[in-house]
Amino acid sequence: MNRSVRTVGLLVLLTAVVTASAPGVLRVRVHSGDTLSELAQRHNTTVARLKALNRLRGDTIYDRDILLLPGNAPPRAATSRAGATRTSTRVYVVRPGENLTVLAKRWRTTPKALSARNRLHSSTLLIGQRLSYGVTTRAPLTAAPVARGVSSSAAHHRAVLRQRSVPSKASVKQMIHKAARRHGVPSSLALALAYQESGFQQRVVSPVDAIGVMQVLPSTGRALGRIHGRRFDLLKTSDNVEAGVILLKDLLRSTGSTPKALAGYYQGLGSIRRVGLLPQTRQYLKNVQLLQRRFD
């Protein structure tokens, strides 16, 4: 098979590595009204860990997002079935300027239904009036973890790297610059990507075991090695940088677009084909593109 065809196939399949199917994690679909703090509490984890696992820069999540959850964090309360719904009642005190239409839209209902629920005889609301409304929540839709060994693998890699001397950030930048020139990749782009991923730090290992400077997963490194006929030791900074730059080069060639290549590096081409760009991917693109100007 032609190498370019094999490479494109690999990049699409790497979705299972780069995004929500990563080993040792669960997936949950965000529903309207969900917050990071509620999801963290529901799944016995922390907001900080959710943000790190999903590379979130802020606390905002969006309806229909797919979030990664730690594979060793089962839901706190058992649910009757995946996707089961539960409706609860909340009470709201009317504020100045609010009316039935505004509140019905906010609570995803209709003025007629809201009026009937509260037995209103007029469409006029009074400041301080108490209204009840229903909130529907869904049980998390989770998938079984692919492999629970990822957490121990990540911990092992952190421990190994703690015992090793690693190059300075200045040396890492030189490695990236040289690798980019070798592979015909804009060095400013490779530097921006590496800074966004790890801040040029080799000891950074993510919860899903993305290793080092350009945050390459072990399975990604093995797959790239098979395509390019060499072995990458991702714990070694020079190999890690080489793997990351080669992956970026392959994505640039297969997509013909810098934004698409960056999105593929972050989200995975297969995921993009299925669900489009996720909001966090769009933010990632903006971050890298801004950083690239700094390194031009």
PDB file of C-alpha atoms in Angstrom:
ATOM      1  CA  MET A   1       0.000   0.000   0.000  1.00  0.00           C
ATOM      2  CA  ASN A   2       1.211   3.513  -0.814  1.00  0.00           C
ATOM      3  CA  ARG A   3       2.778   5.159   2.263  1.00  0.00           C
ATOM      4  CA  SER A   4       0.675   8.326   1.906  1.00  0.00           C
ATOM      5  CA  VAL A   5      -2.535   6.259   1.855  1.00  0.00           C
ATOM      6  CA  ARG A   6      -1.408   4.304   4.901  1.00  0.00           C
ATOM      7  CA  THR A   7      -0.530   7.547   6.672  1.00  0.00           C
ATOM      8  CA  VAL A   8      -3.952   9.083   6.060  1.00  0.00           C
ATOM      9  CA  GLY A   9      -5.572   5.895   7.338  1.00  0.00           C
ATOM     10  CA  LEU A  10      -3.395   5.984  10.426  1.00  0.00           C
ATOM     11  CA  LEU A  11      -4.226   9.598  11.157  1.00  0.00           C
ATOM     12  CA  VAL A  12      -7.941   8.882  11.001  1.00  0.00           C
ATOM     13  CA  LEU A  13      -7.595   5.823  13.229  1.00  0.00           C
ATOM     14  CA  LEU A  14      -5.546   7.789  15.736  1.00  0.00           C
ATOM     15  CA  THR A  15      -8.794   9.394  16.873  1.00  0.00           C
ATOM     16  CA  ALA A  16      -9.066   6.437  19.213  1.00  0.00           C
ATOM     17  CA  VAL A  17      -5.809   7.543  20.769  1.00  0.00           C
ATOM     18  CA  VAL A  18      -6.039  11.302  20.694  1.00  0.00           C
ATOM     19  CA  THR A  19      -9.620  11.883  21.794  1.00  0.00           C
ATOM     20  CA  ALA A  20     -12.490  10.361  23.669  1.00  0.00           C
ATOM     21  CA  SER A  21     -11.599   6.722  23.122  1.00  0.00           C
ATOM     22  CA  ALA A  22      -8.244   7.061  24.850  1.00  0.00           C
ATOM     23  CA  PRO A  23      -7.416   4.062  27.065  1.00  0.00           C
ATOM     24  CA  GLY A  24      -8.430   4.214  30.695  1.00  0.00           C
ATOM     25  CA  VAL A  25     -11.045   6.910  30.354  1.00  0.00           C
ATOM     26  CA  LEU A  26     -14.807   7.034  30.158  1.00  0.00           C
ATOM     27  CA  ARG A  27     -16.868   9.290  27.944  1.00  0.00           C
ATOM     28  CA  VAL A  28     -19.881  11.374  28.925  1.00  0.00           C
ATOM     29  CA  ARG A  29     -22.033  13.602  26.747  1.00  0.00           C
ATOM     30  CA  VAL A  30     -22.689  17.033  28.209  1.00  0.00           C
ATOM     31  CA  HIS A  31     -26.328  18.038  28.479  1.00  0.00           C
ATOM     32  CA  SER A  32     -27.793  21.490  28.883  1.00  0.00           C
ATOM     33  CA  GLY A  33     -27.404  22.628  32.483  1.00  0.00           C
ATOM     34  CA  ASP A  34     -24.423  20.397  33.272  1.00  0.00           C
ATOM     35  CA  THR A  35     -21.441  22.047  34.955  1.00  0.00           C
ATOM     36  CA  LEU A  36     -17.899  20.845  35.576  1.00  0.00           C
ATOM     37  CA  SER A  37     -18.416  20.902  39.347  1.00  0.00           C
ATOM     38  CA  GLU A  38     -21.581  18.784  39.109  1.00  0.00           C
ATOM     39  CA  LEU A  39     -19.915  16.283  36.771  1.00  0.00           C
ATOM     40  CA  ALA A  40     -16.858  16.086  39.010  1.00  0.00           C
ATOM     41  CA  GLN A  41     -19.008  15.408  42.060  1.00  0.00           C
ATOM     42  CA  ARG A  42     -21.136  12.887  40.180  1.00  0.00           C
ATOM     43  CA  HIS A  43     -18.078  10.928  39.037  1.00  0.00           C
ATOM     44  CA  ASN A  44     -15.917  11.073  42.169  1.00  0.00           C
ATOM     45  CA  THR A  45     -13.270  13.321  40.676  1.00  0.00           C
ATOM     46  CA  THR A  46     -12.268  16.985  40.731  1.00  0.00           C
ATOM     47  CA  VAL A  47     -12.827  19.957  38.453  1.00  0.00           C
ATOM     48  CA  ALA A  48      -9.051  20.353  38.124  1.00  0.00           C
ATOM     49  CA  ARG A  49      -8.668  16.768  36.921  1.00  0.00           C
ATOM     50  CA  LEU A  50     -11.530  17.109  34.433  1.00  0.00           C
ATOM     51  CA  LYS A  51      -9.984  20.287  33.043  1.00  0.00           C
ATOM     52  CA  ALA A  52      -6.559  18.654  32.738  1.00  0.00           C
ATOM     53  CA  LEU A  53      -7.944  15.502  31.120  1.00  0.00           C
ATOM     54  CA  ASN A  54      -9.943  17.514  28.576  1.00  0.00           C
ATOM     55  CA  ARG A  55      -7.367  20.291  28.142  1.00  0.00           C
ATOM     56  CA  LEU A  56      -9.955  22.906  29.111  1.00  0.00           C
ATOM     57  CA  ARG A  57      -8.697  26.442  29.639  1.00  0.00           C
ATOM     58  CA  GLY A  58     -11.832  27.631  31.418  1.00  0.00           C
ATOM     59  CA  ASP A  59     -14.887  26.317  33.240  1.00  0.00           C
ATOM     60  CA  THR A  60     -17.294  26.531  30.296  1.00  0.00           C
ATOM     61  CA  ILE A  61     -18.671  23.347  28.774  1.00  0.00           C
ATOM     62  CA  TYR A  62     -21.248  23.092  26.003  1.00  0.00           C
ATOM     63  CA  ASP A  63     -24.353  21.056  25.345  1.00  0.00           C
ATOM     64  CA  ARG A  64     -23.506  17.882  23.343  1.00  0.00           C
ATOM     65  CA  ASP A  65     -19.774  18.084  24.114  1.00  0.00           C
ATOM     66  CA  ILE A  66     -18.075  14.766  24.804  1.00  0.00           C
ATOM     67  CA  LEU A  67     -15.979  14.956  27.964  1.00  0.00           C
ATOM     68  CA  LEU A  68     -13.387  12.465  29.130  1.00  0.00           C
ATOM     69  CA  LEU A  69     -13.690  11.123  32.665  1.00  0.00           C
ATOM     70  CA  PRO A  70     -11.084   9.187  34.642  1.00  0.00           C
ATOM     71  CA  GLY A  71     -11.629   5.490  33.972  1.00  0.00           C
ATOM     72  CA  ASN A  72     -11.208   4.629  37.654  1.00  0.00           C
ATOM     73  CA  ALA A  73     -13.915   7.058  38.788  1.00  0.00           C
ATOM     74  CA  PRO A  74     -17.324   5.337  38.626  1.00  0.00           C
ATOM     75  CA  PRO A  75     -20.462   7.434  39.094  1.00  0.00           C
ATOM     76  CA  ARG A  76     -21.171   8.249  42.742  1.00  0.00           C
ATOM     77  CA  ALA A  77     -24.777   7.117  42.532  1.00  0.00           C
ATOM     78  CA  ALA A  78     -25.968   4.176  40.472  1.00  0.00           C
ATOM     79  CA  THR A  79     -28.345   5.038  37.654  1.00  0.00           C
ATOM     80  CA  SER A  80     -31.231   2.985  36.396  1.00  0.00           C
ATOM     81  CA  ARG A  81     -29.905   2.973  32.838  1.00  0.00           C
ATOM     82  CA  ALA A  82     -27.692   5.022  30.574  1.00  0.00           C
ATOM     83  CA  GLY A  83     -29.493   8.143  29.482  1.00  0.00           C
ATOM     84  CA  ALA A  84     -32.273   7.855  32.107  1.00  0.00           C
ATOM     85  CA  THR A  85     -33.853  11.204  32.967  1.00  0.00           C
ATOM     86  CA  ARG A  86     -34.927  12.691  36.275  1.00  0.00           C
ATOM     87  CA  THR A  87     -37.071  15.791  36.749  1.00  0.00           C
ATOM     88  CA  SER A  88     -36.816  17.962  39.839  1.00  0.00           C
ATOM     89  CA  THR A  89     -38.692  21.098  40.842  1.00  0.00           C
ATOM     90  CA  ARG A  90     -37.026  24.417  41.561  1.00  0.00           C
ATOM     91  CA  VAL A  91     -38.456  27.687  42.815  1.00  0.00           C
ATOM     92  CA  TYR A  92     -37.526  31.069  41.390  1.00  0.00           C
ATOM     93  CA  VAL A  93     -38.230  34.601  42.620  1.00  0.00           C
ATOM     94  CA  VAL A  94     -39.214  36.996  39.838  1.00  0.00           C
ATOM     95  CA  ARG A  95     -36.891  39.947  39.278  1.00  0.00           C
ATOM     96  CA  PRO A  96     -37.509  43.350  37.660  1.00  0.00           C
ATOM     97  CA  GLY A  97     -37.920  43.209  33.871  1.00  0.00           C
ATOM     98  CA  GLU A  98     -38.757  39.504  33.712  1.00  0.00           C
ATOM     99  CA  ASN A  99     -41.889  38.080  32.129  1.00  0.00           C
ATOM    100  CA  LEU A 100     -43.339  34.699  31.271  1.00  0.00           C
ATOM    101  CA  THR A 101     -41.823  34.634  27.793  1.00  0.00           C
ATOM    102  CA  VAL A 102     -38.293  35.363  29.041  1.00  0.00           C
ATOM    103  CA  LEU A 103     -38.483  32.830  31.867  1.00  0.00           C
ATOM    104  CA  ALA A 104     -40.088  30.123  29.718  1.00  0.00           C
ATOM    105  CA  LYS A 105     -37.280  30.452  27.179  1.00  0.00           C
ATOM    106  CA  ARG A 106     -34.665  30.294  29.933  1.00  0.00           C
ATOM    107  CA  TRP A 107     -36.186  27.132  31.385  1.00  0.00           C
ATOM    108  CA  ARG A 108     -36.830  25.494  27.993  1.00  0.00           C
ATOM    109  CA  THR A 109     -40.602  25.443  28.321  1.00  0.00           C
ATOM    110  CA  THR A 110     -43.518  27.544  27.035  1.00  0.00           C
ATOM    111  CA  PRO A 111     -45.350  30.480  28.645  1.00  0.00           C
ATOM    112  CA  LYS A 112     -48.566  28.428  28.527  1.00  0.00           C
ATOM    113  CA  ALA A 113     -46.985  25.459  30.316  1.00  0.00           C
ATOM    114  CA  LEU A 114     -45.323  27.706  32.890  1.00  0.00           C
ATOM    115  CA  SER A 115     -48.594  29.522  33.512  1.00  0.00           C
ATOM    116  CA  ALA A 116     -50.480  26.235  33.951  1.00  0.00           C
ATOM    117  CA  ARG A 117     -47.810  24.832  36.282  1.00  0.00           C
ATOM    118  CA  ASN A 118     -48.094  27.843  38.563  1.00  0.00           C
ATOM    119  CA  ARG A 119     -51.899  28.270  38.147  1.00  0.00           C
ATOM    120  CA  LEU A 120     -51.514  31.832  36.983  1.00  0.00           C
ATOM    121  CA  HIS A 121     -54.659  33.771  36.089  1.00  0.00           C
ATOM    122  CA  SER A 122     -52.763  36.536  34.317  1.00  0.00           C
ATOM    123  CA  SER A 123     -49.656  36.803  32.143  1.00  0.00           C
ATOM    124  CA  THR A 124     -48.433  39.675  34.329  1.00  0.00           C
ATOM    125  CA  LEU A 125     -45.731  38.763  36.841  1.00  0.00           C
ATOM    126  CA  LEU A 126     -45.004  40.676  40.030  1.00  0.00           C
ATOM    127  CA  ILE A 127     -41.522  41.405  41.342  1.00  0.00           C
ATOM    128  CA  GLY A 128     -40.848  38.954  44.163  1.00  0.00           C
ATOM    129  CA  GLN A 129     -43.456  36.472  42.939  1.00  0.00           C
ATOM    130  CA  ARG A 130     -42.363  32.857  43.376  1.00  0.00           C
ATOM    131  CA  LEU A 131     -42.573  30.510  40.392  1.00  0.00           C
ATOM    132  CA  SER A 132     -41.858  26.808  40.231  1.00  0.00           C
ATOM    133  CA  TYR A 133     -40.312  25.164  37.184  1.00  0.00           C
ATOM    134  CA  GLY A 134     -38.993  21.748  36.295  1.00  0.00           C
ATOM    135  CA  VAL A 135     -35.374  20.812  35.620  1.00  0.00           C
ATOM    136  CA  THR A 136     -34.614  17.591  33.756  1.00  0.00           C
ATOM    137  CA  THR A 137     -31.225  15.962  34.267  1.00  0.00           C
ATOM    138  CA  ARG A 138     -29.844  12.896  32.543  1.00  0.00           C
ATOM    139  CA  ALA A 139     -27.768  10.083  33.936  1.00  0.00           C
ATOM    140  CA  PRO A 140     -24.271  10.060  32.423  1.00  0.00           C
ATOM    141  CA  LEU A 141     -23.796   8.107  29.215  1.00  0.00           C
ATOM    142  CA  THR A 142     -20.570   6.258  29.835  1.00  0.00           C
ATOM    143  CA  ALA A 143     -18.579   3.692  27.951  1.00  0.00           C
ATOM    144  CA  ALA A 144     -16.584   0.934  29.539  1.00  0.00           C
ATOM    145  CA  PRO A 145     -12.922   1.801  29.899  1.00  0.00           C
ATOM    146  CA  VAL A 146     -10.735   0.316  27.186  1.00  0.00           C
ATOM    147  CA  ALA A 147      -7.812  -0.368  29.519  1.00  0.00           C
ATOM    148  CA  ARG A 148      -7.442   0.551  33.163  1.00  0.00           C
ATOM    149  CA  GLY A 149      -3.660   0.247  33.042  1.00  0.00           C
ATOM    150  CA  VAL A 150      -3.282   3.735  31.588  1.00  0.00           C
ATOM    151  CA  SER A 151      -3.231   5.443  34.988  1.00  0.00           C
ATOM    152  CA  SER A 152      -0.462   3.208  36.267  1.00  0.00           C
ATOM    153  CA  SER A 153       1.401   3.632  32.979  1.00  0.00           C
ATOM    154  CA  ALA A 154       1.224   7.426  33.282  1.00  0.00           C
ATOM    155  CA  ALA A 155       2.375   7.233  36.912  1.00  0.00           C
ATOM    156  CA  HIS A 156       5.281   4.992  35.887  1.00  0.00           C
ATOM    157  CA  HIS A 157       6.352   7.393  33.149  1.00  0.00           C
ATOM    158  CA  ARG A 158       6.237  10.338  35.563  1.00  0.00           C
ATOM    159  CA  ALA A 159       8.368   8.409  38.020  1.00  0.00           C
ATOM    160  CA  VAL A 160      10.925   7.527  35.341  1.00  0.00           C
ATOM    161  CA  LEU A 161      11.138  11.118  34.132  1.00  0.00           C
ATOM    162  CA  ARG A 162      11.568  12.429  37.685  1.00  0.00           C
ATOM    163  CA  GLN A 163      14.743  10.364  37.934  1.00  0.00           C
ATOM    164  CA  ARG A 164      16.141  11.531  34.603  1.00  0.00           C
ATOM    165  CA  SER A 165      17.889  14.729  33.701  1.00  0.00           C
ATOM    166  CA  VAL A 166      15.980  16.564  31.002  1.00  0.00           C
ATOM    167  CA  PRO A 167      17.123  19.327  28.655  1.00  0.00           C
ATOM    168  CA  SER A 168      16.419  22.974  29.370  1.00  0.00           C
ATOM    169  CA  LYS A 169      13.589  24.758  27.618  1.00  0.00           C
ATOM    170  CA  ALA A 170      16.120  26.588  25.471  1.00  0.00           C
ATOM    171  CA  SER A 171      17.626  23.259  24.375  1.00  0.00           C
ATOM    172  CA  VAL A 172      14.177  21.856  23.671  1.00  0.00           C
ATOM    173  CA  LYS A 173      13.359  24.850  21.478  1.00  0.00           C
ATOM    174  CA  GLN A 174      16.528  24.180  19.474  1.00  0.00           C
ATOM    175  CA  MET A 175      15.546  20.516  19.060  1.00  0.00           C
ATOM    176  CA  ILE A 176      12.109  21.530  17.783  1.00  0.00           C
ATOM    177  CA  HIS A 177      13.569  24.113  15.409  1.00  0.00           C
ATOM    178  CA  LYS A 178      16.006  21.580  13.923  1.00  0.00           C
ATOM    179  CA  ALA A 179      13.371  18.835  13.634  1.00  0.00           C
ATOM    180  CA  ALA A 180      10.964  21.235  11.943  1.00  0.00           C
ATOM    181  CA  ARG A 181      13.599  22.263   9.389  1.00  0.00           C
ATOM    182  CA  ARG A 182      14.469  18.595   8.772  1.00  0.00           C
ATOM    183  CA  HIS A 183      10.857  17.717   8.021  1.00  0.00           C
ATOM    184  CA  GLY A 184       9.826  20.859   6.181  1.00  0.00           C
ATOM    185  CA  VAL A 185       7.473  22.082   8.891  1.00  0.00           C
ATOM    186  CA  PRO A 186       7.311  25.799   9.824  1.00  0.00           C
ATOM    187  CA  SER A 187       9.401  26.025  12.986  1.00  0.00           C
ATOM    188  CA  SER A 188       7.145  28.730  14.425  1.00  0.00           C
ATOM    189  CA  LEU A 189       4.191  26.355  14.107  1.00  0.00           C
ATOM    190  CA  ALA A 190       6.013  23.438  15.726  1.00  0.00           C
ATOM    191  CA  LEU A 191       7.227  25.675  18.552  1.00  0.00           C
ATOM    192  CA  ALA A 192       3.754  27.077  19.145  1.00  0.00           C
ATOM    193  CA  LEU A 193       2.256  23.589  19.206  1.00  0.00           C
ATOM    194  CA  ALA A 194       4.888  22.316  21.649  1.00  0.00           C
ATOM    195  CA  TYR A 195       4.436  25.301  23.942  1.00  0.00           C
ATOM    196  CA  GLN A 196       0.663  24.834  23.947  1.00  0.00           C
ATOM    197  CA  GLU A 197       1.005  21.119  24.669  1.00  0.00           C
ATOM    198  CA  SER A 198       3.613  21.099  27.434  1.00  0.00           C
ATOM    199  CA  GLY A 199       5.383  24.445  27.752  1.00  0.00           C
ATOM    200  CA  PHE A 200       8.535  22.731  26.361  1.00  0.00           C
ATOM    201  CA  GLN A 201       8.643  20.432  29.420  1.00  0.00           C
ATOM    202  CA  GLN A 202       9.600  16.777  29.048  1.00  0.00           C
ATOM    203  CA  ARG A 203       8.369  15.755  32.522  1.00  0.00           C
ATOM    204  CA  VAL A 204       4.749  16.657  31.757  1.00  0.00           C
ATOM    205  CA  VAL A 205       2.655  13.467  31.498  1.00  0.00           C
ATOM    206  CA  SER A 206      -1.103  13.830  31.084  1.00  0.00           C
ATOM    207  CA  PRO A 207      -3.743  11.681  32.867  1.00  0.00           C
ATOM    208  CA  VAL A 208      -4.171   9.682  29.631  1.00  0.00           C
ATOM    209  CA  ASP A 209      -0.408   9.102  29.393  1.00  0.00           C
ATOM    210  CA  ALA A 210       0.476  11.665  26.742  1.00  0.00           C
ATOM    211  CA  ILE A 211       4.204  12.041  27.316  1.00  0.00           C
ATOM    212  CA  GLY A 212       6.506  14.987  27.333  1.00  0.00           C
ATOM    213  CA  VAL A 213       7.129  18.035  25.209  1.00  0.00           C
ATOM    214  CA  MET A 214       4.644  17.481  22.379  1.00  0.00           C
ATOM    215  CA  GLN A 215       2.344  15.214  24.418  1.00  0.00           C
ATOM    216  CA  VAL A 216       2.575  12.116  22.242  1.00  0.00           C
ATOM    217  CA  LEU A 217       0.766   9.010  23.456  1.00  0.00           C
ATOM    218  CA  PRO A 218       2.693   5.698  23.490  1.00  0.00           C
ATOM    219  CA  SER A 219       0.235   4.132  21.032  1.00  0.00           C
ATOM    220  CA  THR A 220       0.639   7.125  18.720  1.00  0.00           C
ATOM    221  CA  GLY A 221       4.406   6.756  18.876  1.00  0.00           C
ATOM    222  CA  ARG A 222       4.172   3.053  18.017  1.00  0.00           C
ATOM    223  CA  ALA A 223       1.825   3.725  15.116  1.00  0.00           C
ATOM    224  CA  LEU A 224       4.074   6.457  13.729  1.00  0.00           C
ATOM    225  CA  GLY A 225       7.035   4.112  14.105  1.00  0.00           C
ATOM    226  CA  ARG A 226       5.318   1.447  12.016  1.00  0.00           C
ATOM    227  CA  ILE A 227       4.552   3.937   9.254  1.00  0.00           C
ATOM    228  CA  HIS A 228       7.978   5.568   9.216  1.00  0.00           C
ATOM    229  CA  GLY A 229      10.066   2.477   9.910  1.00  0.00           C
ATOM    230  CA  ARG A 230      11.705   3.498  13.152  1.00  0.00           C
ATOM    231  CA  ARG A 231      11.232   3.296  16.907  1.00  0.00           C
ATOM    232  CA  PHE A 232      10.437   6.309  19.074  1.00  0.00           C
ATOM    233  CA  ASP A 233      11.410   6.347  22.752  1.00  0.00           C
ATOM    234  CA  LEU A 234       8.987   9.019  23.918  1.00  0.00           C
ATOM    235  CA  LEU A 235      10.714   9.322  27.290  1.00  0.00           C
ATOM    236  CA  LYS A 236      13.744  10.594  25.408  1.00  0.00           C
ATOM    237  CA  THR A 237      13.192  14.256  24.554  1.00  0.00           C
ATOM    238  CA  SER A 238      14.760  14.145  21.098  1.00  0.00           C
ATOM    239  CA  ASP A 239      12.622  11.144  20.064  1.00  0.00           C
ATOM    240  CA  ASN A 240       9.519  12.743  21.550  1.00  0.00           C
ATOM    241  CA  VAL A 241      10.088  15.947  19.593  1.00  0.00           C
ATOM    242  CA  GLU A 242      10.784  13.962  16.432  1.00  0.00           C
ATOM    243  CA  ALA A 243       7.538  11.999  16.796  1.00  0.00           C
ATOM    244  CA  GLY A 244       5.507  15.147  17.428  1.00  0.00           C
ATOM    245  CA  VAL A 245       6.977  16.995  14.454  1.00  0.00           C
ATOM    246  CA  ILE A 246       6.493  13.996  12.155  1.00  0.00           C
ATOM    247  CA  LEU A 247       2.866  13.699  13.258  1.00  0.00           C
ATOM    248  CA  LEU A 248       2.376  17.398  12.542  1.00  0.00           C
ATOM    249  CA  LYS A 249       4.056  16.991   9.129  1.00  0.00           C
ATOM    250  CA  ASP A 250       1.816  14.046   8.229  1.00  0.00           C
ATOM    251  CA  LEU A 251      -1.281  15.980   9.266  1.00  0.00           C
ATOM    252  CA  LEU A 252      -0.246  19.027   7.242  1.00  0.00           C
ATOM    253  CA  ARG A 253       0.289  16.876   4.157  1.00  0.00           C
ATOM    254  CA  SER A 254      -2.906  14.866   4.515  1.00  0.00           C
ATOM    255  CA  THR A 255      -5.188  17.837   5.246  1.00  0.00           C
ATOM    256  CA  GLY A 256      -3.443  20.542   3.191  1.00  0.00           C
ATOM    257  CA  SER A 257      -4.406  23.074   5.848  1.00  0.00           C
ATOM    258  CA  THR A 258      -2.685  24.338   8.970  1.00  0.00           C
ATOM    259  CA  PRO A 259      -5.920  24.797  10.988  1.00  0.00           C
ATOM    260  CA  LYS A 260      -7.117  21.311   9.990  1.00  0.00           C
ATOM    261  CA  ALA A 261      -3.742  19.810  10.869  1.00  0.00           C
ATOM    262  CA  LEU A 262      -3.758  21.453  14.303  1.00  0.00           C
ATOM    263  CA  ALA A 263      -7.335  20.345  14.893  1.00  0.00           C
ATOM    264  CA  GLY A 264      -6.340  16.810  13.909  1.00  0.00           C
ATOM    265  CA  TYR A 265      -3.389  16.879  16.309  1.00  0.00           C
ATOM    266  CA  TYR A 266      -5.686  17.877  19.167  1.00  0.00           C
ATOM    267  CA  GLN A 267      -9.001  16.156  18.426  1.00  0.00           C
ATOM    268  CA  GLY A 268      -8.181  13.516  15.814  1.00  0.00           C
ATOM    269  CA  LEU A 269      -9.290  13.474  12.179  1.00  0.00           C
ATOM    270  CA  GLY A 270     -11.781  10.658  12.696  1.00  0.00           C
ATOM    271  CA  SER A 271     -13.533  12.518  15.496  1.00  0.00           C
ATOM    272  CA  ILE A 272     -13.675  15.677  13.406  1.00  0.00           C
ATOM    273  CA  ARG A 273     -15.266  13.750  10.544  1.00  0.00           C
ATOM    274  CA  ARG A 274     -17.904  12.302  12.873  1.00  0.00           C
ATOM    275  CA  VAL A 275     -18.867  15.251  15.071  1.00  0.00           C
ATOM    276  CA  GLY A 276     -17.122  18.305  13.639  1.00  0.00           C
ATOM    277  CA  LEU A 277     -14.851  20.625  15.610  1.00  0.00           C
ATOM    278  CA  LEU A 278     -15.504  20.651  19.331  1.00  0.00           C
ATOM    279  CA  PRO A 279     -15.591  24.052  21.069  1.00  0.00           C
ATOM    280  CA  GLN A 280     -12.396  23.247  22.948  1.00  0.00           C
ATOM    281  CA  THR A 281     -10.717  22.400  19.646  1.00  0.00           C
ATOM    282  CA  ARG A 282     -11.630  25.827  18.280  1.00  0.00           C
ATOM    283  CA  GLN A 283     -10.073  27.430  21.354  1.00  0.00           C
ATOM    284  CA  TYR A 284      -6.988  25.267  20.937  1.00  0.00           C
ATOM    285  CA  LEU A 285      -6.616  26.507  17.361  1.00  0.00           C
ATOM    286  CA  LYS A 286      -6.838  30.126  18.479  1.00  0.00           C
ATOM    287  CA  ASN A 287      -4.226  29.557  21.191  1.00  0.00           C
ATOM    288  CA  VAL A 288      -1.707  27.891  18.857  1.00  0.00           C
ATOM    289  CA  GLN A 289      -2.212  30.467  16.116  1.00  0.00           C
ATOM    290  CA  LEU A 290      -1.621  33.300  18.581  1.00  0.00           C
ATOM    291  CA  LEU A 291       1.477  31.567  19.898  1.00  0.00           C
ATOM    292  CA  GLN A 292       2.800  31.062  16.382  1.00  0.00           C
ATOM    293  CA  ARG A 293       2.992  34.828  15.915  1.00  0.00           C
ATOM    294  CA  ARG A 294       5.217  34.994  18.986  1.00  0.00           C
ATOM    295  CA  PHE A 295       7.659  32.496  17.465  1.00  0.00           C
ATOM    296  CA  ASP A 296       7.674  33.920  13.919  1.00  0.00           C
TER     297      ASP A 296
END
